[in-house]
PDB file of C-alpha atoms in Angstrom:
ATOM      1  CA  MET A   1      -2.017  11.901   5.267  1.00  0.00           C
ATOM      2  CA  LYS A   2      -5.536  12.691   4.322  1.00  0.00           C
ATOM      3  CA  GLN A   3      -8.071  10.525   2.492  1.00  0.00           C
ATOM      4  CA  HIS A   4      -9.214  12.299  -0.672  1.00  0.00           C
ATOM      5  CA  ALA A   5     -12.923  13.079  -0.815  1.00  0.00           C
ATOM      6  CA  ASN A   6     -13.660  11.139  -4.005  1.00  0.00           C
ATOM      7  CA  ASN A   7     -11.766   7.993  -2.904  1.00  0.00           C
ATOM      8  CA  LYS A   8      -8.688   8.513  -5.079  1.00  0.00           C
ATOM      9  CA  GLY A   9      -6.605   7.408  -2.116  1.00  0.00           C
ATOM     10  CA  ILE A  10      -4.282   9.142   0.293  1.00  0.00           C
ATOM     11  CA  ARG A  11      -2.867  12.372  -1.124  1.00  0.00           C
ATOM     12  CA  LEU A  12       0.948  12.416  -1.239  1.00  0.00           C
ATOM     13  CA  LYS A  13       2.828  15.585  -2.138  1.00  0.00           C
ATOM     14  CA  ASN A  14       6.450  15.693  -3.268  1.00  0.00           C
ATOM     15  CA  TRP A  15       7.618  18.909  -1.608  1.00  0.00           C
ATOM     16  CA  SER A  16      10.700  19.253  -3.841  1.00  0.00           C
ATOM     17  CA  THR A  17       8.757  19.140  -7.137  1.00  0.00           C
ATOM     18  CA  GLY A  18       5.241  20.041  -6.007  1.00  0.00           C
ATOM     19  CA  GLU A  19       3.832  16.932  -7.710  1.00  0.00           C
ATOM     20  CA  VAL A  20       0.783  15.383  -6.040  1.00  0.00           C
ATOM     21  CA  LEU A  21       0.030  11.660  -6.289  1.00  0.00           C
ATOM     22  CA  TYR A  22      -2.641   9.490  -4.695  1.00  0.00           C
ATOM     23  CA  ASP A  23      -1.715   6.223  -2.949  1.00  0.00           C
ATOM     24  CA  THR A  24      -4.432   3.676  -3.725  1.00  0.00           C
ATOM     25  CA  LEU A  25      -2.543   0.435  -3.033  1.00  0.00           C
ATOM     26  CA  HIS A  26      -2.643   0.952   0.750  1.00  0.00           C
ATOM     27  CA  SER A  27      -6.370   0.220   0.757  1.00  0.00           C
ATOM     28  CA  THR A  28      -5.803  -3.302  -0.596  1.00  0.00           C
ATOM     29  CA  SER A  29      -2.923  -4.152   1.751  1.00  0.00           C
ATOM     30  CA  ASN A  30      -3.227  -7.136   4.077  1.00  0.00           C
ATOM     31  CA  VAL A  31      -0.636  -5.721   6.482  1.00  0.00           C
ATOM     32  CA  LYS A  32      -1.951  -4.607   9.865  1.00  0.00           C
ATOM     33  CA  ALA A  33      -0.953  -1.100  10.954  1.00  0.00           C
ATOM     34  CA  LEU A  34       1.690  -0.897  13.649  1.00  0.00           C
ATOM     35  CA  ASN A  35       0.809   1.867  16.100  1.00  0.00           C
ATOM     36  CA  CYS A  36      -0.181   4.228  13.300  1.00  0.00           C
ATOM     37  CA  ARG A  37      -2.080   7.390  14.114  1.00  0.00           C
ATOM     38  CA  SER A  38      -3.204  10.312  11.995  1.00  0.00           C
ATOM     39  CA  THR A  39       0.037  12.205  12.681  1.00  0.00           C
ATOM     40  CA  ILE A  40       2.626   9.425  12.706  1.00  0.00           C
ATOM     41  CA  CYS A  41       3.073   5.920  11.334  1.00  0.00           C
ATOM     42  CA  THR A  42       5.603   3.559  12.861  1.00  0.00           C
ATOM     43  CA  ALA A  43       5.155   0.823  10.260  1.00  0.00           C
ATOM     44  CA  ASN A  44       8.791   1.273   9.261  1.00  0.00           C
ATOM     45  CA  HIS A  45       9.839  -0.169  12.636  1.00  0.00           C
ATOM     46  CA  MET A  46      10.853  -3.784  12.467  1.00  0.00           C
ATOM     47  CA  ASN A  47       8.155  -6.176  13.593  1.00  0.00           C
ATOM     48  CA  THR A  48       9.915  -8.843  15.629  1.00  0.00           C
ATOM     49  CA  ILE A  49       6.805 -10.899  16.345  1.00  0.00           C
ATOM     50  CA  LYS A  50       6.723 -13.902  14.040  1.00  0.00           C
ATOM     51  CA  GLU A  51       3.260 -14.506  12.656  1.00  0.00           C
ATOM     52  CA  VAL A  52       2.422 -17.992  11.471  1.00  0.00           C
ATOM     53  CA  LYS A  53       0.815 -17.681   8.071  1.00  0.00           C
ATOM     54  CA  PRO A  54      -0.875 -20.457   6.154  1.00  0.00           C
ATOM     55  CA  ILE A  55       0.984 -21.726   3.122  1.00  0.00           C
ATOM     56  CA  ARG A  56      -0.544 -20.271  -0.019  1.00  0.00           C
ATOM     57  CA  THR A  57      -1.145 -22.356  -3.100  1.00  0.00           C
ATOM     58  CA  GLY A  58       0.785 -21.708  -6.274  1.00  0.00           C
ATOM     59  CA  ASP A  59      -2.401 -20.499  -7.953  1.00  0.00           C
ATOM     60  CA  ALA A  60      -3.009 -17.927  -5.198  1.00  0.00           C
ATOM     61  CA  VAL A  61       0.563 -16.631  -5.489  1.00  0.00           C
ATOM     62  CA  LEU A  62       0.265 -16.459  -9.280  1.00  0.00           C
ATOM     63  CA  ASP A  63      -3.040 -14.565  -9.060  1.00  0.00           C
ATOM     64  CA  ASP A  64      -1.527 -12.024  -6.652  1.00  0.00           C
ATOM     65  CA  ALA A  65       1.551 -11.638  -8.857  1.00  0.00           C
ATOM     66  CA  LYS A  66      -0.579 -11.011 -11.953  1.00  0.00           C
ATOM     67  CA  LYS A  67      -2.713  -8.499 -10.049  1.00  0.00           C
ATOM     68  CA  PHE A  68       0.433  -6.686  -8.855  1.00  0.00           C
ATOM     69  CA  ILE A  69       1.937  -6.522 -12.361  1.00  0.00           C
ATOM     70  CA  ASP A  70      -1.349  -5.260 -13.849  1.00  0.00           C
ATOM     71  CA  GLU A  71      -1.656  -2.543 -11.184  1.00  0.00           C
ATOM     72  CA  PHE A  72       1.999  -1.561 -11.600  1.00  0.00           C
ATOM     73  CA  TYR A  73       1.816  -1.128 -15.366  1.00  0.00           C
ATOM     74  CA  ALA A  74      -1.547   0.622 -15.120  1.00  0.00           C
ATOM     75  CA  SER A  75      -0.033   3.105 -12.661  1.00  0.00           C
ATOM     76  CA  ILE A  76       2.964   3.976 -14.871  1.00  0.00           C
ATOM     77  CA  GLU A  77       0.853   4.373 -18.016  1.00  0.00           C
ATOM     78  CA  LYS A  78      -0.999   7.339 -16.515  1.00  0.00           C
TER      79      LYS A  78
END
């Protein structure tokens, strides 16, 4: 995975169709990488360490949900 020069995101190529997309949501993720390197990412492995997270307010959850929906619909309108 390579970062695109003009910050479009990580370039992803569908080898069966040849379509190229750019992943931009990864840059806003709060998830810490799990042993990821430039050639391999093991984030799909189950993380068995339980992390204690603070309880978020309803307003914070609602704001994140609205942001997600806006980004989702913006991405499919392209």
